[in-house]
Amino acid sequence: FPSNSTSEQRDSRIELRRSSFYSTIDLLPQLEHYASTLPHQQARSRPSLEVLRKAFDVNLLIKNILLSFWSQVRCMLNIWGVILFLRLSWITSQAGILLTWLIILISVTVTSVTALSISAIATNGRVISGGAYFMISRTLGPEIGGPIGVVFSFANALACALNTVGFAEVFGVVMVDSINDVRIVGVITVTVLLLISLAGMEWESKVILSLNNFSSFLILFFLVLLVSLSNYFVGTFIPPNIEKQAQGIFGYRTEIFLENLTPNWRGNEANFFQMFAIFFPSAIGILSGANISGDLKDPATAIPKGTLMAIFWTTISYLMISVTVASCVVRDASGNMTDILTGNLTDGCVGLGCKMGWNFTDCIQQKNCEYGLANNSKVLGQVSGFYYLITAGVFAASLSSALGFLVSAPKVFQCLCKDNLYPYIGFFAKGYGKNDEPLRAYVLCYIIAVAFILIAELNTIAALISNFFLCSYSLINFSCFHASITNSPGWRPSFHYYSKWTALFGAVISVVLMFLFTWWAALITFCIIFFLFGYINYNKPKVNWGSSVQAGTYNMALSYSVSLTGVEDHVKNFRPQCLVLTGPPNQRPALVDFVGSFTKHISLMICGDIIMEPERQTRPQDATDQLVKWMNKRKVRSFYTPFTAESLRTGARYLMQASGLGKLKPNTLVLGFKSNWRESSPESIEDYINTIYDTFDANFCLCILRMMDGLDISDQFDCEGLMTDDVSDNSNSDQIKTVFQNTQGKKSIDVYWIADDGGLTLLVPYLITRRKHWRNCKIRVFIVGDEQNMDEGRNEMIALLKRFRLHFSDVIVMTDSEKRPQDKNMTRFVDSVAPFRLHDEQQTGVTVQELRQREPWKISDKEFEAFKQKSERKVRLNEIIRRNSQHTALVLVSLPVPHSDCPSALYMAWLDTLTCGLHCPAVLIRGNQQNVLTFYCQ
């Protein structure tokens, strides 16, 4: 029954926890029982021995029985609908008893399997308002739940229209003509039902139409239905009078049973699946218990018991009614009492009525019979003991079902609107009154119902409803199957009588029946679902329901990662899997965007954030979540890994060793250029250069990005704000646009392939040009050569690039790279390293060892002279780069590998010299001397 207040539920749970192992009345030892021994305390009484001996927990037993009974009543009310009273006899006349039973049994198979799936899902956690939509969306996720929420809400509105049209058919008021009479009565009826629903909402505690009395109102309908069906079965045993015989009713006859055993299709489109489509809406009531799950006190208990019992009893009733009516009534009768045969004159008599003493030949031949199974939809009333009790049953069935669907459709749609999965529907999420009734959704459902009532054709509406509900059943069963097969630890339904394979069977058979019933409607339904699915999948709403889709994604990722460990590496499958030392990613967006430009949808990217001890103390606790949100908002496909370490070198070394999983491990380290190296402490420079040394020692590839304006933007904003407020979902202030997000047009990417590193220097620019912002850029390759063999070297490089299938615009041979640099540039280089030199030859009375011991990071005069030629080459190469690539989109230069005896300050000066003076981003890049490109097929 509908739930009481939250406090009552809490009290009941507390009482249950206080109950002992033996009985819910026999309580556990509690302090309150001994409160009389404490000052200012009132003792809590424990039950006496007499109470314990005589008491039986009747209230709890009755409550559990009523819970399942209420769900069962709701299901049975919607299953015993207009199809039972107005179309079952006609379907039996068309399909025959055998095929009708087959239709009923297939329908029961689909609904029973779906009921098992519903029971499993409903008992896997608390089910609140929203019914089937809530269960599917929380099981399969918003991508599937959203579309089915729309379809299921629409299907419930159509079901309201179906039952209203059925009521209008038997109302019996003649005003204009049969079609318009149905429309007029139908619109008036659904309007009255809407007012009843709204009245129950507005005056819930003041008048009879309160929620509890509304439940009693439906139970009254249920009792009327039971009396009506009993009246029908009693009527089949009452010998028919002359008037009933003229209408083709002869009581139980073997001849009639045998005649009606086989099908007799009438009409151009009459066939098995058309009859099936018209009958199937009689089975849609199985979701009624789930639709009011929010109103049930214990849906996990009520829904399985009530739904399965409702299916069992209604199936028995459908089978019994179809066989009894087909054993008592012939297919065609005139209703004319003068057609009775006198004597034994049967010459020229046609039809089964001849054996019963009636001649219905004229109406059979002229095909204008008004009575019999095939012609009169009100046969059940004519067979029954009292006709108007059947009419009351039709009224009760149609009105209770229409009212039930009119209430459930808005509640399902309200739940969908509250989840905010689609735009422009939040208007219908607003609720009113104590029970949060969806007034606006009621009006929308009313409008949809009126639109389909105007069709005024029960068979047409029934076929459409079958399509939408079969779609719902298919997704419910698939939800259960998917949740089971993903082996998620969170899938623990207390209802165990289901199987993932029966759920899959139910999903498949539902889809098959959709296309067999009405293929065009099935196509339209799936097109709508795919459109709604695509919208949610593209927008990715910010909800986390722990769905089985998430569990399935985890399973697939884990399975593929494990299987990948058994695959040997191959040069054709090489991908630059990057560990990017970004620090907080939102403080270095250019570094993040640069790596994302050649790894997104291609390879692994990990943003490593090495946190030093002083920073760790001031870092917000939710910094990791905020930075991940920042990357998601920027659409960066990367992992974020914070790591606490004493220094950059230590953190980078541990990250290179521990990051990744199996084959999904980084093979390339990406750094930002240390642009402030001249002002930095010697220890900081040493730490940075040693990180580069460790990278090569770990056999990693290396990229160093230099932006002329610097990488770190934290000085442009409040650093603490970047870590908190600016990273929020609703803020755009931290989403700074970098050069890598701009369209580059037809600019060039210049690659200075100075050293053969295995091909990474060529692969990265190629991957960058696959991005839409860089698609029109041309790649120019610069190589070192001499004037004598310039053409030969150029042709060899062109041939190599073509065999690599890399698109390039030109190959340029640098023939003057061996020339000495200009004096002013060399002087600038010497001045830049002057603060880091020992100048030991100019000092007397002290040895180089003593100076080195005091300042180990500095460059001795001997070291400076030893590396002078290398320094001149770096300065000369920078002159060439500035001359040829001043206004290109991007420059990539082969990174020189440092010698073990090269001072760190000198190596840092080389890196600075190679990339200084440019107006575009520059990348120092070096592979690990292993091939990443090949022109072989195997």
mmCIF file of C-alpha atoms in Angstrom, residues 78-112 159 162-163 265 271-286 310-323 325 380 405 457-467 469-470 473 513 516-518:
data_model
loop_
_atom_site.group_PDB
_atom_site.id
_atom_site.type_symbol
_atom_site.label_atom_id
_atom_site.label_comp_id
_atom_site.label_asym_id
_atom_site.label_seq_id
_atom_site.Cartn_x
_atom_site.Cartn_y
_atom_site.Cartn_z
ATOM 1 C CA ASN A 78 -4.255 -3.206 -16.241
ATOM 2 C CA ILE A 79 -3.976 -6.720 -17.703
ATOM 3 C CA TRP A 80 -7.747 -7.237 -17.498
ATOM 4 C CA GLY A 81 -8.403 -4.368 -19.850
ATOM 5 C CA VAL A 82 -10.555 -3.666 -22.855
ATOM 6 C CA ILE A 83 -8.815 -6.309 -24.989
ATOM 7 C CA LEU A 84 -10.214 -9.021 -22.711
ATOM 8 C CA PHE A 85 -13.818 -7.882 -23.003
ATOM 9 C CA LEU A 86 -13.905 -6.367 -26.519
ATOM 10 C CA ARG A 87 -11.321 -8.186 -28.643
ATOM 11 C CA LEU A 88 -10.478 -11.611 -27.210
ATOM 12 C CA SER A 89 -13.586 -13.261 -28.649
ATOM 13 C CA TRP A 90 -12.948 -11.677 -32.075
ATOM 14 C CA ILE A 91 -9.283 -12.736 -32.034
ATOM 15 C CA THR A 92 -10.367 -16.286 -31.162
ATOM 16 C CA SER A 93 -12.787 -16.318 -34.086
ATOM 17 C CA GLN A 94 -10.015 -15.234 -36.451
ATOM 18 C CA ALA A 95 -7.097 -17.278 -35.148
ATOM 19 C CA GLY A 96 -8.969 -20.238 -33.715
ATOM 20 C CA ILE A 97 -8.525 -21.688 -30.254
ATOM 21 C CA LEU A 98 -5.113 -23.250 -30.937
ATOM 22 C CA LEU A 99 -3.455 -20.147 -32.367
ATOM 23 C CA THR A 100 -5.143 -17.938 -29.770
ATOM 24 C CA TRP A 101 -3.652 -20.081 -27.043
ATOM 25 C CA LEU A 102 -0.312 -19.827 -28.836
ATOM 26 C CA ILE A 103 -0.643 -16.022 -28.904
ATOM 27 C CA ILE A 104 -1.491 -15.987 -25.199
ATOM 28 C CA LEU A 105 1.360 -18.329 -24.282
ATOM 29 C CA ILE A 106 3.962 -16.403 -26.301
ATOM 30 C CA SER A 107 2.744 -13.189 -24.700
ATOM 31 C CA VAL A 108 2.984 -14.820 -21.296
ATOM 32 C CA THR A 109 6.488 -16.056 -22.090
ATOM 33 C CA VAL A 110 7.611 -12.518 -22.957
ATOM 34 C CA THR A 111 5.906 -10.953 -19.967
ATOM 35 C CA SER A 112 7.045 -13.675 -17.542
ATOM 36 C CA ALA A 159 -2.382 3.002 -23.261
ATOM 37 C CA LEU A 162 -6.571 2.733 -25.791
ATOM 38 C CA ASN A 163 -8.599 2.026 -22.678
ATOM 39 C CA TRP A 265 -8.940 -15.336 -41.355
ATOM 40 C CA ASN A 271 -3.072 -12.871 -40.120
ATOM 41 C CA PHE A 272 -1.471 -14.364 -37.054
ATOM 42 C CA PHE A 273 0.811 -11.415 -36.282
ATOM 43 C CA GLN A 274 -1.926 -8.849 -36.766
ATOM 44 C CA MET A 275 -4.019 -10.665 -34.179
ATOM 45 C CA PHE A 276 -0.958 -10.962 -31.966
ATOM 46 C CA ALA A 277 -0.306 -7.206 -32.210
ATOM 47 C CA ILE A 278 -3.908 -6.413 -31.255
ATOM 48 C CA PHE A 279 -3.862 -8.857 -28.336
ATOM 49 C CA PHE A 280 -0.479 -7.919 -26.883
ATOM 50 C CA PRO A 281 -1.631 -4.698 -25.130
ATOM 51 C CA SER A 282 -3.557 -6.950 -22.770
ATOM 52 C CA ALA A 283 -0.163 -8.013 -21.355
ATOM 53 C CA ILE A 284 1.322 -4.563 -20.786
ATOM 54 C CA GLY A 285 -0.028 -4.310 -17.258
ATOM 55 C CA ILE A 286 2.957 -6.196 -15.828
ATOM 56 C CA ALA A 310 -0.850 -11.314 -11.530
ATOM 57 C CA ILE A 311 0.609 -12.929 -14.661
ATOM 58 C CA PHE A 312 -0.331 -16.393 -13.433
ATOM 59 C CA TRP A 313 -3.967 -15.623 -12.627
ATOM 60 C CA THR A 314 -4.634 -13.441 -15.659
ATOM 61 C CA THR A 315 -3.107 -16.073 -17.956
ATOM 62 C CA ILE A 316 -5.454 -18.680 -16.555
ATOM 63 C CA SER A 317 -8.398 -16.334 -17.078
ATOM 64 C CA TYR A 318 -7.453 -15.523 -20.709
ATOM 65 C CA LEU A 319 -6.994 -19.186 -21.589
ATOM 66 C CA MET A 320 -10.271 -20.164 -19.943
ATOM 67 C CA ILE A 321 -12.298 -17.339 -21.493
ATOM 68 C CA SER A 322 -10.924 -17.960 -25.009
ATOM 69 C CA VAL A 323 -11.723 -21.676 -24.927
ATOM 70 C CA VAL A 325 -16.424 -18.594 -25.511
ATOM 71 C CA LEU A 380 -18.972 -11.970 -23.495
ATOM 72 C CA PHE A 405 -1.849 4.822 -17.110
ATOM 73 C CA GLU A 457 -9.853 2.892 -33.875
ATOM 74 C CA LEU A 458 -9.031 0.403 -31.138
ATOM 75 C CA ASN A 459 -7.119 -2.033 -33.366
ATOM 76 C CA THR A 460 -4.818 0.687 -34.761
ATOM 77 C CA ILE A 461 -3.977 2.078 -31.343
ATOM 78 C CA ALA A 462 -3.393 -1.432 -29.970
ATOM 79 C CA ALA A 463 -0.818 -2.227 -32.674
ATOM 80 C CA LEU A 464 1.092 0.996 -31.932
ATOM 81 C CA ILE A 465 1.081 0.331 -28.200
ATOM 82 C CA SER A 466 2.424 -3.191 -28.752
ATOM 83 C CA ASN A 467 5.403 -1.714 -30.572
ATOM 84 C CA PHE A 469 5.871 -1.675 -24.938
ATOM 85 C CA LEU A 470 7.831 -4.434 -26.670
ATOM 86 C CA TYR A 473 10.428 -4.974 -22.484
ATOM 87 C CA LEU A 513 8.039 -9.427 -32.414
ATOM 88 C CA LEU A 516 6.824 -8.953 -37.129
ATOM 89 C CA PHE A 517 3.942 -6.871 -35.782
ATOM 90 C CA THR A 518 4.500 -3.519 -37.502
#
